[in-house]
Short mmCIF file of C-alpha atoms in Angstrom, two decimals:
data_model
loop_
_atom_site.label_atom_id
_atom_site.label_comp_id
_atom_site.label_asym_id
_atom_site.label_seq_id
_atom_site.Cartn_x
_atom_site.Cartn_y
_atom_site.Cartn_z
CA UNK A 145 -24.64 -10.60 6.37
CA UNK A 146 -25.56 -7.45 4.09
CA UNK A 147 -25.32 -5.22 7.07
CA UNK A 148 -22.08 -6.63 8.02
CA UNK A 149 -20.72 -6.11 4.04
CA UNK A 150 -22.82 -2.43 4.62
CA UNK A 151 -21.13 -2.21 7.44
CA UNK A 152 -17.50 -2.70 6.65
CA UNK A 153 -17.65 -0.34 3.17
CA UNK A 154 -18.99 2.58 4.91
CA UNK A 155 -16.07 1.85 7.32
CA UNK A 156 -13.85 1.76 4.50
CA UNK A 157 -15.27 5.00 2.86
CA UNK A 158 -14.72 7.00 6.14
CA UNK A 159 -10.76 5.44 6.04
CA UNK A 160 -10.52 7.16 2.51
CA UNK A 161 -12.31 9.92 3.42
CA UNK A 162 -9.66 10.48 6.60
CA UNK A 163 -6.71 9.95 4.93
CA UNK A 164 -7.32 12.36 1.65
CA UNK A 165 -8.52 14.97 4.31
CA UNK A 166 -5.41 14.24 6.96
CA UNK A 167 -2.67 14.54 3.42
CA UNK A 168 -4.41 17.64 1.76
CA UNK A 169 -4.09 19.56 5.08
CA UNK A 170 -0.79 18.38 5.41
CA UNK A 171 0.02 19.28 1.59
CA UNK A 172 -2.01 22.81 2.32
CA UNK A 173 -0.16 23.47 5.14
CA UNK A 174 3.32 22.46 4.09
CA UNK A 175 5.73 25.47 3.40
CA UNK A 176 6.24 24.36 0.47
CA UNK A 177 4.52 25.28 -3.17
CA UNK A 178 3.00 22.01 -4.62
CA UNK A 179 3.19 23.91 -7.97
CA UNK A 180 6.54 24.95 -8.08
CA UNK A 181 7.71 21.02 -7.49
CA UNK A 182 7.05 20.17 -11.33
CA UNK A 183 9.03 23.10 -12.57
CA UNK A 184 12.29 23.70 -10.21
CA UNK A 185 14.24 26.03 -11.02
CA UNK A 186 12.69 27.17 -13.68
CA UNK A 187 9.84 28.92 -12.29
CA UNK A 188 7.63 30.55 -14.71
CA UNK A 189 4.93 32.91 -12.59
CA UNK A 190 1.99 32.72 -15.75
CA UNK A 191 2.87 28.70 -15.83
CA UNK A 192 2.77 28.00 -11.96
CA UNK A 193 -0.38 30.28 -11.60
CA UNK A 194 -2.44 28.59 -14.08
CA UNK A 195 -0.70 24.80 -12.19
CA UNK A 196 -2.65 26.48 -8.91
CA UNK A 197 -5.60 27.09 -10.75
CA UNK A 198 -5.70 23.96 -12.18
CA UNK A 199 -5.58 21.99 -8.91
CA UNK A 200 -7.45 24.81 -7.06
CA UNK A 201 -4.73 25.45 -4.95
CA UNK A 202 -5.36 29.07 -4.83
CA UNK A 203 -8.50 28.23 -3.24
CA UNK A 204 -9.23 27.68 0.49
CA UNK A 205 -8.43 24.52 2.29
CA UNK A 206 -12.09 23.00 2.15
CA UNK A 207 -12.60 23.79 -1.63
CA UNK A 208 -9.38 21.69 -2.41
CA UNK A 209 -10.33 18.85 -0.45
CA UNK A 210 -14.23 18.70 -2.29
CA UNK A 211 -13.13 19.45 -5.75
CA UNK A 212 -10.46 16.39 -5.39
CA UNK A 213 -13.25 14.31 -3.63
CA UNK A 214 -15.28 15.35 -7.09
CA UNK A 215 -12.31 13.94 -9.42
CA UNK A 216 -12.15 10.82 -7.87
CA UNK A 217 -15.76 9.74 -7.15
CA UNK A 218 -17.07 7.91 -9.99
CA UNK A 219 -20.27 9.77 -10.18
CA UNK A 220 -19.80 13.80 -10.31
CA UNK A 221 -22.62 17.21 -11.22
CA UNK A 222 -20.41 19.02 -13.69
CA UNK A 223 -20.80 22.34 -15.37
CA UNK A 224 -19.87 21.98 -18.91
CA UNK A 225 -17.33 24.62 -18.97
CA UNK A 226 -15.17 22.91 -16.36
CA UNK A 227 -12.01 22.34 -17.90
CA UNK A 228 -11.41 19.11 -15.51
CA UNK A 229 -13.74 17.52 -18.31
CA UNK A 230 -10.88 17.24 -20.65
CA UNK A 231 -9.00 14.96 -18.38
CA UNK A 232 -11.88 12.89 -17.82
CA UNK A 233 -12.71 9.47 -19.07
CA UNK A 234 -16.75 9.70 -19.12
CA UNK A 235 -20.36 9.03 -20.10
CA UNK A 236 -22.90 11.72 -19.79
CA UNK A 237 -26.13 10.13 -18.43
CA UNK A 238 -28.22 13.64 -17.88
CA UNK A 239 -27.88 17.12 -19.53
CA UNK A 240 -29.87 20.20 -18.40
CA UNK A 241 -28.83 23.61 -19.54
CA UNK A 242 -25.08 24.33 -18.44
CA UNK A 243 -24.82 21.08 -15.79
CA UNK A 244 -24.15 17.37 -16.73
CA UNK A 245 -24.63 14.70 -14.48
CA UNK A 246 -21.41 11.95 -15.62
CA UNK A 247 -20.13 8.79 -15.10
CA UNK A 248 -16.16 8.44 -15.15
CA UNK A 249 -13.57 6.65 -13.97
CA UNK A 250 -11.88 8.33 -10.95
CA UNK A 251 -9.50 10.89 -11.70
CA UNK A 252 -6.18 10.68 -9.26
CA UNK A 253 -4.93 13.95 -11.40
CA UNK A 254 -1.07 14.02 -11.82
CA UNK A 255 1.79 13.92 -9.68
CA UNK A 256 3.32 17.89 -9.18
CA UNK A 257 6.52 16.59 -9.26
CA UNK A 258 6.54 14.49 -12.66
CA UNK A 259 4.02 15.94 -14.11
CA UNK A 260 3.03 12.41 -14.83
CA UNK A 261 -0.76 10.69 -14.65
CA UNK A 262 -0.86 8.90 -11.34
CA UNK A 263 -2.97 6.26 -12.63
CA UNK A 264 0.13 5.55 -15.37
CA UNK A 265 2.59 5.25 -12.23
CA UNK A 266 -0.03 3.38 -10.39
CA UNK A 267 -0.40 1.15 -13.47
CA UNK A 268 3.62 1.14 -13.75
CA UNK A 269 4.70 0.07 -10.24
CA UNK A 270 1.44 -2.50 -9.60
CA UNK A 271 2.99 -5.73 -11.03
CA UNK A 272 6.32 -4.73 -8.96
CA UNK A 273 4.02 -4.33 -5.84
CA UNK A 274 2.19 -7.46 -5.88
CA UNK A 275 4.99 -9.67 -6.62
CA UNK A 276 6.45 -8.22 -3.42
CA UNK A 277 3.55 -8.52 -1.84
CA UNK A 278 3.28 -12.13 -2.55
CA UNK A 279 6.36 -12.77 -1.82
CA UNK A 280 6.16 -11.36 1.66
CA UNK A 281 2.91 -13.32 2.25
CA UNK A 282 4.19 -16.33 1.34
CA UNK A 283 7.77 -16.38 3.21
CA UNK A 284 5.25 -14.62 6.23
CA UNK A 285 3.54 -17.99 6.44
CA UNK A 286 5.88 -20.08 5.53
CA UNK A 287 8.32 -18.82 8.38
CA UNK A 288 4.96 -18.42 10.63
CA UNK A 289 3.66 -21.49 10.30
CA UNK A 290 6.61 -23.15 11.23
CA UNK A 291 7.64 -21.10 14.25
CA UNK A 292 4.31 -22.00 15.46
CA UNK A 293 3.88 -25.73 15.04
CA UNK A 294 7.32 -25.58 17.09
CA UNK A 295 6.36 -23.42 19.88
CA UNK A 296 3.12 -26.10 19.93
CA UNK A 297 4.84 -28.91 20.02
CA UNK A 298 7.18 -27.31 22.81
CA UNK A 299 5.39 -25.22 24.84
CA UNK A 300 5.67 -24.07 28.02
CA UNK A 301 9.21 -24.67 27.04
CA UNK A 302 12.39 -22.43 26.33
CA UNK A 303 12.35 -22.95 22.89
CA UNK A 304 8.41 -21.87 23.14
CA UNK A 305 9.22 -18.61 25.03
CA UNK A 306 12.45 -17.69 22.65
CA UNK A 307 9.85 -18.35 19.69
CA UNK A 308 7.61 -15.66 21.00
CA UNK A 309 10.00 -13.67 22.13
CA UNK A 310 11.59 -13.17 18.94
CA UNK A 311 8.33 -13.05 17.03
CA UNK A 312 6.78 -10.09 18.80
CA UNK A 313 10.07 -8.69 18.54
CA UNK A 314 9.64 -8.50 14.46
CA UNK A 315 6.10 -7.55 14.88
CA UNK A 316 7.44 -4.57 16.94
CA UNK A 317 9.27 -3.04 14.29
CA UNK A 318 8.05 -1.22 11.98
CA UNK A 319 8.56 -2.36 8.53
CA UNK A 320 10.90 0.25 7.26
CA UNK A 321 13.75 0.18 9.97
CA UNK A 322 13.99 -3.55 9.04
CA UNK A 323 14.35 -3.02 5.50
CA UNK A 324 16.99 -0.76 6.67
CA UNK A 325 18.59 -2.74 8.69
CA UNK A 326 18.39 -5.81 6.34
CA UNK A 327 19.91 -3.74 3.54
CA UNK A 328 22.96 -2.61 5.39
CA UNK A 329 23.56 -5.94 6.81
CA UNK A 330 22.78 -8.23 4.35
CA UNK A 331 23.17 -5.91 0.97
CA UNK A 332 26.09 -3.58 2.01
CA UNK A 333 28.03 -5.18 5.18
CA UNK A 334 27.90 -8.76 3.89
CA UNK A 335 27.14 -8.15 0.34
CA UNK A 336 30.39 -10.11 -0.70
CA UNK A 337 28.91 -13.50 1.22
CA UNK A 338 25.37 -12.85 0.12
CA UNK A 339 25.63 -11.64 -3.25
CA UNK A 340 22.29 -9.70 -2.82
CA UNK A 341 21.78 -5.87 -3.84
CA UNK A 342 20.98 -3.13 -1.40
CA UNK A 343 18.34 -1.65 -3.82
CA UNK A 344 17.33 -1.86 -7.24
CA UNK A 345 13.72 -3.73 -9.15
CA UNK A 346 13.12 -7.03 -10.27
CA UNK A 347 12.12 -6.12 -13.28
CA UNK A 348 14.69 -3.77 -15.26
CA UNK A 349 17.05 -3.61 -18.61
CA UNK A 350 20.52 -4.73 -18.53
CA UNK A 351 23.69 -2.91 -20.78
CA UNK A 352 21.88 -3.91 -24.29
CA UNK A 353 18.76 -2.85 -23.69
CA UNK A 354 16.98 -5.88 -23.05
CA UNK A 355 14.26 -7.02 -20.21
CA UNK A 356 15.78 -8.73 -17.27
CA UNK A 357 14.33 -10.36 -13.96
CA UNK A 358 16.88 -10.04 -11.34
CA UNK A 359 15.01 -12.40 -8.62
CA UNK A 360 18.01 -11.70 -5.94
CA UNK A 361 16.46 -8.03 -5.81
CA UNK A 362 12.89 -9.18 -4.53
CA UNK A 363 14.55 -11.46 -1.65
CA UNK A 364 15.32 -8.69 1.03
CA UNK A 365 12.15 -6.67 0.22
CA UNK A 366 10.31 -10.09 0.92
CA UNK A 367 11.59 -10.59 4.40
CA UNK A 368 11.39 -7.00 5.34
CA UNK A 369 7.94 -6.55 4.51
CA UNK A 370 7.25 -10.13 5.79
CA UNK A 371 8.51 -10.13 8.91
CA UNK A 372 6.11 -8.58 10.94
CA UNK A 373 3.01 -10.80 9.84
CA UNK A 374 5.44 -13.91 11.39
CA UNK A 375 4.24 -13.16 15.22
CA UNK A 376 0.68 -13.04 13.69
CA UNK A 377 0.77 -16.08 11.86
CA UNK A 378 3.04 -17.76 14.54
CA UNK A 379 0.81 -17.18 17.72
CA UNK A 380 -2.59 -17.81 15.72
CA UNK A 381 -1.19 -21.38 14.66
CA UNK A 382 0.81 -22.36 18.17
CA UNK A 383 -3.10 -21.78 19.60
CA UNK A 384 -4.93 -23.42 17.06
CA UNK A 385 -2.25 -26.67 17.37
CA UNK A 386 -2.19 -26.65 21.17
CA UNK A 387 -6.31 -26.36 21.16
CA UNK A 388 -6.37 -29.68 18.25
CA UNK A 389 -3.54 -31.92 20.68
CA UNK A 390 -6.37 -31.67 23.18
CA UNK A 391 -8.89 -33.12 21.17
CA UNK A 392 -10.39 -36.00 23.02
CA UNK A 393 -9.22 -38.38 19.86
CA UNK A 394 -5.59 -37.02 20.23
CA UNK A 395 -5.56 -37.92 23.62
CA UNK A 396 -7.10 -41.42 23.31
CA UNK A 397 -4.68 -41.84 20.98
CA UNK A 398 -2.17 -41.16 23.31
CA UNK A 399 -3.39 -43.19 25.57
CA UNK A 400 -3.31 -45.84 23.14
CA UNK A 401 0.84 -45.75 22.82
CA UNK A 402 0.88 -43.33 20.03
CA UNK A 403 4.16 -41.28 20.57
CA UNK A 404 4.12 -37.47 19.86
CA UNK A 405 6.65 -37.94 17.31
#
């Protein structure tokens, strides 16, 4: 069991690992400045020099990618005139001469186009994400579930094959052409029937000032992101119902006069 846990972080490590490397040579390789995003068209050369500084982006491509692997791990060798210090949160456990071995929380710097922490726009949008989130997971089996005790209870039928059918069909597209397509239908097309916004968040401040939940706003989110789970969750419970009706005491029931229904 440890080696499987062992196992499964290192796997998750190397996922982190890949995708910070595969988006800072995209970033380093883009033709655009990542410094000159936060200022526009007000470029100041001495401000957008000491940005690239900053974020070592006047450095090579490897030095970028192990100075941001240094802000985020939680455990970092630091010289004590590094200026990243000051936008650290940290505990110095060892001290020798001009290098201090810390303890922080990870640093995800600051966006170049804001300006603003990531962790505060992290911090802002999580509560938005995992209501969505459970939202999605909940209409996902909800809808699932029920598509699958149907195609159970008629397989081998038409009404089995359309349910399948139509359920790898959502879990073939990919999660942002449905929200898409969901939005113009349902949220531009038909908005007059359906009453529900193209875009917008649940939580937000009406004319006064005040906090508002507009609950109509989290409904097509829900069933976008949702919808491709269903074929998941519809196929693992048709098999799992088909495999219990042939249960030796499901069939002795049967035999017994029992009807299906």
């Amino acid at each position: 069991m440890l080696r499987y846990f062992l196992n499964k972080i290192g796997l998750l490590v190397l996922s982190i690992l890949a995708v910070i490397i595969a988006i800072s040579l995209i970033v380093y390789k883009a033709p655009v400045d990542p410094a000159s995003l936060q200022f526009g068209q007000r470029t100041d050369p001495e401000a957008l020099n000491k940005l690239r500084q900053q974020y070592f982006l006047d450095r090579p491509y490897y030095i970028q990618v192990l100075k941001y692997l240094e802000d985020i791990s939680p455990v970092q060798i630091a010289h004590s005139n590094d200026n990243r210090l000051k936008e650290y949160q940290y505990a110095t456990l060892f001290q020798l001469k001009h290098q201090r071995l810390i303890l922080k929380w990870p640093y995800l710097r600051k966006s170049y186009v804001s300006g603003e922490s990531v962790s505060n726009l992290i911090r802002e949008a999580f509560p938005s994400t995992l209501l969505l989130g459970a939202a999605a997971l909940v209409f996902a089996f909800v809808v699932g579930m029920i598509l699958g005790i149907l195609a159970a209870l008629f397989r081998n039928t038409g009404i089995d094959q359309s349910i399948l059918s139509v359920s790898t069909l959502f879990y073939s597209v990919p999660s942002y052409i449905s929200a898409i397509i969901f939005a113009l239908i349902f949220g531009y097309y038909l908005r007059d029937y359906t009453g529900l916004p193209i875009q917008g968040s649940v939580f937000g401040l009406d004319d006064f000032g005040n906090e508002i939940t507009d609950w109509s706003k989290l409904i097509l989110p829900s069933i976008a992101l949702g919808i491709r789970p269903i074929a998941m969750i519809c196929q693992m419970t048709r098999a799992s119902l088909i495999e219990a009706l042939n249960e030796p005491y499901i069939l002795t029931a049967r035999a017994y006069g029992i009807k299906k229904f």
